[in-house]
mmCIF file of C-alpha atoms in Angstrom:
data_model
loop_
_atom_site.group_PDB
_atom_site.id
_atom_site.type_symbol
_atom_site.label_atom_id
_atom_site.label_comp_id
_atom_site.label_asym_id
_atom_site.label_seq_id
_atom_site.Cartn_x
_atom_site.Cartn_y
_atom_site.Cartn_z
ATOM 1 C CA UNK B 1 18.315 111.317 88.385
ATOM 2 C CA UNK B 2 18.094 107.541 88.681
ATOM 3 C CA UNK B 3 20.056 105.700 91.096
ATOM 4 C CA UNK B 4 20.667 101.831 89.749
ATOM 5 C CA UNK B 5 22.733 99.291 91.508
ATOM 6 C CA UNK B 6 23.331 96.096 89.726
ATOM 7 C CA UNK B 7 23.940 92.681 90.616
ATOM 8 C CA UNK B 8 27.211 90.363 90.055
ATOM 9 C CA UNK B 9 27.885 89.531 86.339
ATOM 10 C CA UNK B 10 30.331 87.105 86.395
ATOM 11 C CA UNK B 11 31.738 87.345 82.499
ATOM 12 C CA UNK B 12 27.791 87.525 81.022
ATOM 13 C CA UNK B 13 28.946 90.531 78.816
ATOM 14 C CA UNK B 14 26.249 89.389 76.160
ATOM 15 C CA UNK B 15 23.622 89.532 79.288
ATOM 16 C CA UNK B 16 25.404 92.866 80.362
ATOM 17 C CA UNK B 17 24.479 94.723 76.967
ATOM 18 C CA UNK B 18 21.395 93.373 76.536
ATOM 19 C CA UNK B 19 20.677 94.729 80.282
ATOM 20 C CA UNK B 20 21.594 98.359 79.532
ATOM 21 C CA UNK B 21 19.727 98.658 76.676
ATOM 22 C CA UNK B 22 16.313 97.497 78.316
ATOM 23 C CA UNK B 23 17.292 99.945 81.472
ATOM 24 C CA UNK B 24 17.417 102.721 79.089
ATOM 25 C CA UNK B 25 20.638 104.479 80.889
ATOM 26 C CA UNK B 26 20.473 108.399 80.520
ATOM 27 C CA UNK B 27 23.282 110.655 81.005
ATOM 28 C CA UNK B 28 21.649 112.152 84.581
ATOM 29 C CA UNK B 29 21.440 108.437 86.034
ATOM 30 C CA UNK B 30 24.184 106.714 88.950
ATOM 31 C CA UNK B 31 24.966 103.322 88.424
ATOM 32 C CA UNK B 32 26.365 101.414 91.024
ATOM 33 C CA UNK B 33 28.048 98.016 90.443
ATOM 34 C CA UNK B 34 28.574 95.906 93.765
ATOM 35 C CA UNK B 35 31.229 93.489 92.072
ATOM 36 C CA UNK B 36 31.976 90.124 90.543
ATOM 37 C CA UNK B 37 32.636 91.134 87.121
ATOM 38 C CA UNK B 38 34.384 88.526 86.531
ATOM 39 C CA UNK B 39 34.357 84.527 86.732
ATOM 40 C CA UNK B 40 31.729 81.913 85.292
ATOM 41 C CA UNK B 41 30.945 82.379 81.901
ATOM 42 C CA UNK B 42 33.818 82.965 78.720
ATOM 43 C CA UNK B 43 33.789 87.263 78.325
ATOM 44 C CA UNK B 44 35.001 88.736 81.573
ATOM 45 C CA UNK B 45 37.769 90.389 79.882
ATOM 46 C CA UNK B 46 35.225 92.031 77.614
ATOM 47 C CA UNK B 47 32.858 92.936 80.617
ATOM 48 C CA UNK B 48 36.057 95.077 82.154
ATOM 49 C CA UNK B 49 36.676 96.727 78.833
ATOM 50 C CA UNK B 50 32.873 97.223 78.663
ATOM 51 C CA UNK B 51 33.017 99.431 82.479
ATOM 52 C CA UNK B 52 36.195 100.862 81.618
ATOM 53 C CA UNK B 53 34.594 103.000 78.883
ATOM 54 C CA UNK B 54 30.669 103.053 80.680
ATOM 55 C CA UNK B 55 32.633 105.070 83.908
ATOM 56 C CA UNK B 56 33.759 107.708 80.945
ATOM 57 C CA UNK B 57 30.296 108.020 79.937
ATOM 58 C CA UNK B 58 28.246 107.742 83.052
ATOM 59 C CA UNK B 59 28.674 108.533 86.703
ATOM 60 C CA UNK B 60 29.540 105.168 88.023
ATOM 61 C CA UNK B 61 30.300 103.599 90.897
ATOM 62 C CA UNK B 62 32.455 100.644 90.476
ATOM 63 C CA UNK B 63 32.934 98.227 93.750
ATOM 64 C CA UNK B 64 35.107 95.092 94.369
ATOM 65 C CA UNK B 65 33.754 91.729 94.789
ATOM 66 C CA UNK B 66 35.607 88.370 95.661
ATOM 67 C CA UNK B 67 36.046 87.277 92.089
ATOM 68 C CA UNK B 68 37.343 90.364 91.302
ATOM 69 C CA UNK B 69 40.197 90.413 93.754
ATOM 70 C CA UNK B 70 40.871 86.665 93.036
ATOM 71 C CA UNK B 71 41.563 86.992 89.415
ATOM 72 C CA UNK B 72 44.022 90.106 90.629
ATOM 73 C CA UNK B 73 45.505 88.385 92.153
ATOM 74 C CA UNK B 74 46.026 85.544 89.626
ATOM 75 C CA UNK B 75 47.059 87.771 87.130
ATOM 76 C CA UNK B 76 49.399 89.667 89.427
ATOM 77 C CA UNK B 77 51.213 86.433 91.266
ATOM 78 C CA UNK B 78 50.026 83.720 88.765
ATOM 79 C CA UNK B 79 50.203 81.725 91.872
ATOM 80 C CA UNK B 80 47.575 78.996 91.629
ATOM 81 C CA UNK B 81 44.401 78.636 93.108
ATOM 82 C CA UNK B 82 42.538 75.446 92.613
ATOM 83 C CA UNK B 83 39.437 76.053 94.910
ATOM 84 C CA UNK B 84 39.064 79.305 92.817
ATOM 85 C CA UNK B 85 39.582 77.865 89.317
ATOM 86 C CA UNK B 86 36.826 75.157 90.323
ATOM 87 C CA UNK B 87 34.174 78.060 91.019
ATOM 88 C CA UNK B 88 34.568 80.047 87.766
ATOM 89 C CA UNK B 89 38.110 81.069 87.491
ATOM 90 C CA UNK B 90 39.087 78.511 85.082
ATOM 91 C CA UNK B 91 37.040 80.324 82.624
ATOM 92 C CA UNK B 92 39.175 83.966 83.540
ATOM 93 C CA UNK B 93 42.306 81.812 83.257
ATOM 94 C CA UNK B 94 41.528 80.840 79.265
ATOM 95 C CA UNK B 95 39.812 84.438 78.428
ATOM 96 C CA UNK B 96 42.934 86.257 79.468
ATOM 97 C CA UNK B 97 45.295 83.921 77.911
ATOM 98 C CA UNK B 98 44.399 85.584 74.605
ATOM 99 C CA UNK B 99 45.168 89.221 76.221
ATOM 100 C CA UNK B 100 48.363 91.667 75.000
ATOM 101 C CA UNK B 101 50.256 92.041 77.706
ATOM 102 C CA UNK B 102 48.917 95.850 77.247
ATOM 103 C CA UNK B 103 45.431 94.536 78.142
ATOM 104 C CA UNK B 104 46.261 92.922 81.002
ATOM 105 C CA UNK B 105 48.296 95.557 82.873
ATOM 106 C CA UNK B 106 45.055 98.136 81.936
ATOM 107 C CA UNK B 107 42.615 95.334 83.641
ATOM 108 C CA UNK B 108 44.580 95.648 86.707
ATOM 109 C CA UNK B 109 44.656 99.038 87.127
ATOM 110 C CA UNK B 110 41.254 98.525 86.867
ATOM 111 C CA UNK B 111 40.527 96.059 89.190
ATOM 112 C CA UNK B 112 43.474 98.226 91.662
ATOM 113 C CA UNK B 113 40.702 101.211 91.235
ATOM 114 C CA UNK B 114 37.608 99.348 92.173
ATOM 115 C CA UNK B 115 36.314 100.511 96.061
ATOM 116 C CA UNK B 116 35.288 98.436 98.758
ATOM 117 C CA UNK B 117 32.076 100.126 100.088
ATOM 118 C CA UNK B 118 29.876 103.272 99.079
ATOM 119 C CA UNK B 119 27.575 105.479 101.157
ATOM 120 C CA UNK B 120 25.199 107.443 99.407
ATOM 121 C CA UNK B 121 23.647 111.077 100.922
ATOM 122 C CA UNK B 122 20.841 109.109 102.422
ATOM 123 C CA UNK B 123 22.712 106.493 104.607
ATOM 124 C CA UNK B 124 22.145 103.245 102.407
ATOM 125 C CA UNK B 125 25.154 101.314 102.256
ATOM 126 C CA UNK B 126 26.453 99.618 98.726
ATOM 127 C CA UNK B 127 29.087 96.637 99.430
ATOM 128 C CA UNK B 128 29.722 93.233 97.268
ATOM 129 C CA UNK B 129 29.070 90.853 100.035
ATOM 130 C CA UNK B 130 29.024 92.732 103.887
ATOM 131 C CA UNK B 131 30.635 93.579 107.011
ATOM 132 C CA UNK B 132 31.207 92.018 110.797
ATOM 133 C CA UNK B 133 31.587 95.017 112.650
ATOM 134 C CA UNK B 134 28.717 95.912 114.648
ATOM 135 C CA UNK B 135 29.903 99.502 114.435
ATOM 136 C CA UNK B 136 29.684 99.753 111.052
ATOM 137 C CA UNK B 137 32.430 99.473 107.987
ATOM 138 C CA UNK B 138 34.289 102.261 109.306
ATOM 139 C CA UNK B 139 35.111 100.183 112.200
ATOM 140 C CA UNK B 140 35.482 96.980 110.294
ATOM 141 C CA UNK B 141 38.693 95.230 111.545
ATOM 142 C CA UNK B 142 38.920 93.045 108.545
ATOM 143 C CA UNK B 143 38.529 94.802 105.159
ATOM 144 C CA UNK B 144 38.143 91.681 102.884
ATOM 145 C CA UNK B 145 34.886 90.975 104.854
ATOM 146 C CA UNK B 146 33.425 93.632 102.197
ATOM 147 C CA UNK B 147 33.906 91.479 99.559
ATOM 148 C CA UNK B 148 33.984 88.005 101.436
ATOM 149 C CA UNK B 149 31.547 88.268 104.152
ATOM 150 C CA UNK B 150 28.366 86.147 104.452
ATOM 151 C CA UNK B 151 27.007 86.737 107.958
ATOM 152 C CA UNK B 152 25.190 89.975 107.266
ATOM 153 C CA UNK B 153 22.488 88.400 104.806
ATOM 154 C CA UNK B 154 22.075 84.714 107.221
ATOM 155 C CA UNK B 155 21.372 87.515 109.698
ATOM 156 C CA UNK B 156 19.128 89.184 107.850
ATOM 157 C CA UNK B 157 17.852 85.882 106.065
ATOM 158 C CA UNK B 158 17.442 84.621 110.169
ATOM 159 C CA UNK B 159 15.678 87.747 111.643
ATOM 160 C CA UNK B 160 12.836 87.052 113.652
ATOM 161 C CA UNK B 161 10.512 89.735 112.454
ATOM 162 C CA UNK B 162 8.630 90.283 115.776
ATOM 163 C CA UNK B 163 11.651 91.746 117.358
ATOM 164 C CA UNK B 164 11.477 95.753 117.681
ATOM 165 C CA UNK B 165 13.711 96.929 115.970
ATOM 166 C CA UNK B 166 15.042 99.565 119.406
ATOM 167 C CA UNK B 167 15.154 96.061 120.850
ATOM 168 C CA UNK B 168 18.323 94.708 122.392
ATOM 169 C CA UNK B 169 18.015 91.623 120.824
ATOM 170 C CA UNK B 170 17.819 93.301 117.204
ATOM 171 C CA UNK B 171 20.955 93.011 115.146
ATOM 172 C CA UNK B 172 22.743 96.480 115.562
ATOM 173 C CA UNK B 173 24.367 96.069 112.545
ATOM 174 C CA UNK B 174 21.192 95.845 110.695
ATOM 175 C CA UNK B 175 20.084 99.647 112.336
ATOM 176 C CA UNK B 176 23.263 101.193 111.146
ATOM 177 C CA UNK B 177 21.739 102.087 107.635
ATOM 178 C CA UNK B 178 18.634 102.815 106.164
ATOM 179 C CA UNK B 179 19.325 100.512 103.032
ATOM 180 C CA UNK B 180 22.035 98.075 102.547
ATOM 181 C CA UNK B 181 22.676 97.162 99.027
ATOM 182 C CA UNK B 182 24.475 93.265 98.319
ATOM 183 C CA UNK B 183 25.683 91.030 96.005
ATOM 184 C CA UNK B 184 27.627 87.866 96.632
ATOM 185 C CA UNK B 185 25.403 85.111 97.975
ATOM 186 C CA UNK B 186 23.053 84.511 95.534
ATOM 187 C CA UNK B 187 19.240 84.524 95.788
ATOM 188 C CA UNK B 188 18.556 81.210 93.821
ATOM 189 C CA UNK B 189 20.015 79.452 96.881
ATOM 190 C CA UNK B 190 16.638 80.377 98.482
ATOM 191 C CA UNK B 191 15.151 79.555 95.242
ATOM 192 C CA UNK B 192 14.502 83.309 93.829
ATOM 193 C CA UNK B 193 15.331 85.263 90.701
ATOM 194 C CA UNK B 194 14.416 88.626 91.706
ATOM 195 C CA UNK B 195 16.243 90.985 94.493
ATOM 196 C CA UNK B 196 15.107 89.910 98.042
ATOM 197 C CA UNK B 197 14.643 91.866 100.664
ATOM 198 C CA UNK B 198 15.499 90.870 104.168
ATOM 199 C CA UNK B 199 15.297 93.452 106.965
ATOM 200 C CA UNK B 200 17.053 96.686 105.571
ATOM 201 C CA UNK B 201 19.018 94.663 103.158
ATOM 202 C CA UNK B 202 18.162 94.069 99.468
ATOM 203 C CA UNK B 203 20.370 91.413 98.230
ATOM 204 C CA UNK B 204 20.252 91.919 93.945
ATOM 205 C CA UNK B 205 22.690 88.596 92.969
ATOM 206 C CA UNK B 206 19.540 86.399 91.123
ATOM 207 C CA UNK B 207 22.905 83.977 89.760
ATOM 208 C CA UNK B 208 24.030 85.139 86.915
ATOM 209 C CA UNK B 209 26.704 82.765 87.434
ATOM 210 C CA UNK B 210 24.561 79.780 87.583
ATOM 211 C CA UNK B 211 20.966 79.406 86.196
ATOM 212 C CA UNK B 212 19.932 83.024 86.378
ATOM 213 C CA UNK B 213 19.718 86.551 84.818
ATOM 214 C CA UNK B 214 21.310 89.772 85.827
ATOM 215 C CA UNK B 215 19.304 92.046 87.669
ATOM 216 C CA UNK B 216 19.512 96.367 88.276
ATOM 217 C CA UNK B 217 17.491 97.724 90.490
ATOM 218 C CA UNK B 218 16.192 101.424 90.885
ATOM 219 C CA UNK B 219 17.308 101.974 94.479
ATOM 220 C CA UNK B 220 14.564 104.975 95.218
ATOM 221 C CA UNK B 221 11.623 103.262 93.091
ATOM 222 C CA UNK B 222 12.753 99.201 93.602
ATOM 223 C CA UNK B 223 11.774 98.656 89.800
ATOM 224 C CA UNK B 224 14.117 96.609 88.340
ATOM 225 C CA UNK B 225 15.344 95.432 85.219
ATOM 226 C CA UNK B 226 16.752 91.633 84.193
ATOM 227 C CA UNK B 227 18.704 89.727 81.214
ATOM 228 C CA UNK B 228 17.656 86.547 80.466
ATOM 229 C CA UNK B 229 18.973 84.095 82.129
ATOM 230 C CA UNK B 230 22.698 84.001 81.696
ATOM 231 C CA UNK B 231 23.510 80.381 80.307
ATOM 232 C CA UNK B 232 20.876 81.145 77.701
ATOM 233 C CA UNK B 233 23.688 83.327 75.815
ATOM 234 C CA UNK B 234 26.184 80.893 76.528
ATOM 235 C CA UNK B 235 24.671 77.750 75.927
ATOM 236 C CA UNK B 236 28.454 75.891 74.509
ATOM 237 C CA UNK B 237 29.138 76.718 78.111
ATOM 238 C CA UNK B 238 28.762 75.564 81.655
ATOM 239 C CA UNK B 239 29.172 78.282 83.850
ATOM 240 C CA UNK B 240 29.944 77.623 87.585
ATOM 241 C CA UNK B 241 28.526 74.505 88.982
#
């Protein structure tokens, strides 16, 4: 059994597809999704229809990522949110515009299903974007920090690799695990395309939302798998800026 975590999406359903069919998926294999279906380029809606009928196919592990709760909450309130519309959620806005009613109210049961963190049978740690607790996310005090956080990959990012890691001065938070799996800040801000590791943290967003591809990663093996770069299949469109 393969064990494949894959990187935010952010509405490249065209990049999505194309994806899956180079991975190969077989009926014996996890997938785990850390978030941000949604947001950035013009086919989110048809990247949750997409997941909705992959999780009655495969074993999958679906979890939330800040997009994802923003456009629930847009479609829930319809309260505005300009910051939000200005990094991607313009393009959610005009994709679900053309949605029944019927559509809609099944994408937010969906998005009401998704889970904040997973643990696997051998410690390693799957969340969108991190944690603050230095306890661990059982402890966590703040629950959007799953999906919001950034201060678990600067840490990792800032990590002075001579320190022991049984050193005081080592990041607890960073011995908690034996892998931690993230999405959320993306690697091209460090000018990379492929999953980085930092520490014990693999961080698998290469910015799909930007200039990048879409990346799944075999979490025993660390092969991994990528579109093409995302704005390729969308190139009427801008993406996020």
């Amino acid at each position: 059994m393969r064990k494949i975590v894959f990187g935010d999406i952010h509405g490249g359903y065209k990049a999505l597809i194309e994806l899956i069919d180079k991975i190969g998926v077989q009926s014996s294999d996890e997938l785990i999704f850390l978030g941000d279906y949604v947001d950035g380029w013009s086919e989110s809606p048809q990247v949750i229809d997409y997941l909705i009928g992959l999780r009655l196919k495969y074993k999958c592990i679906l979890l939330k990522g800040n997009h994802d709760q923003l456009l629930l909450d847009w479609l829930t309130t319809k309260k505005d949110n300009p910051l939000w519309l200005m990094h991607g959620g313009q393009s959610s806005v005009d994709a679900y515009a053309r949605l029944s009613d019927e559509q809609i109210n099944t994408h937010v049961a969906f998005f009401d299903s998704l889970e904040l963190s997973y643990i696997d049978v051998d410690n390693r740690l799957f969340v969108h974007a991190g944690f603050t607790n230095p306890n661990g996310i059982e402890a966590e005090y703040f629950p959007k920090m799953f999906f919001w956080d950034r201060t678990l990959w600067e840490t990792a990012l800032a990590l002075d690799t001579s320190i022991d890691k049984e050193s005081n001065l080592y990041p607890k938070r960073l011995n908690l695990y034996q892998e931690i799996f993230i999405g959320h800040t993306p690697v091209t801000r460090i000018g990379k395309t492929v999953p980085v590791q930092k520490a014990c943290v693999w961080n698998v967003d290469t910015g799909a939302a930007f200039k990048g591809p879409i990346t799944a990663m075999d979490v025993e093996s660390k092969e991994f798998w990528q579109s093409r770069p995302v704005h390729e299949y969308y190139p009427e469109e801008e993406g996020r800026n």
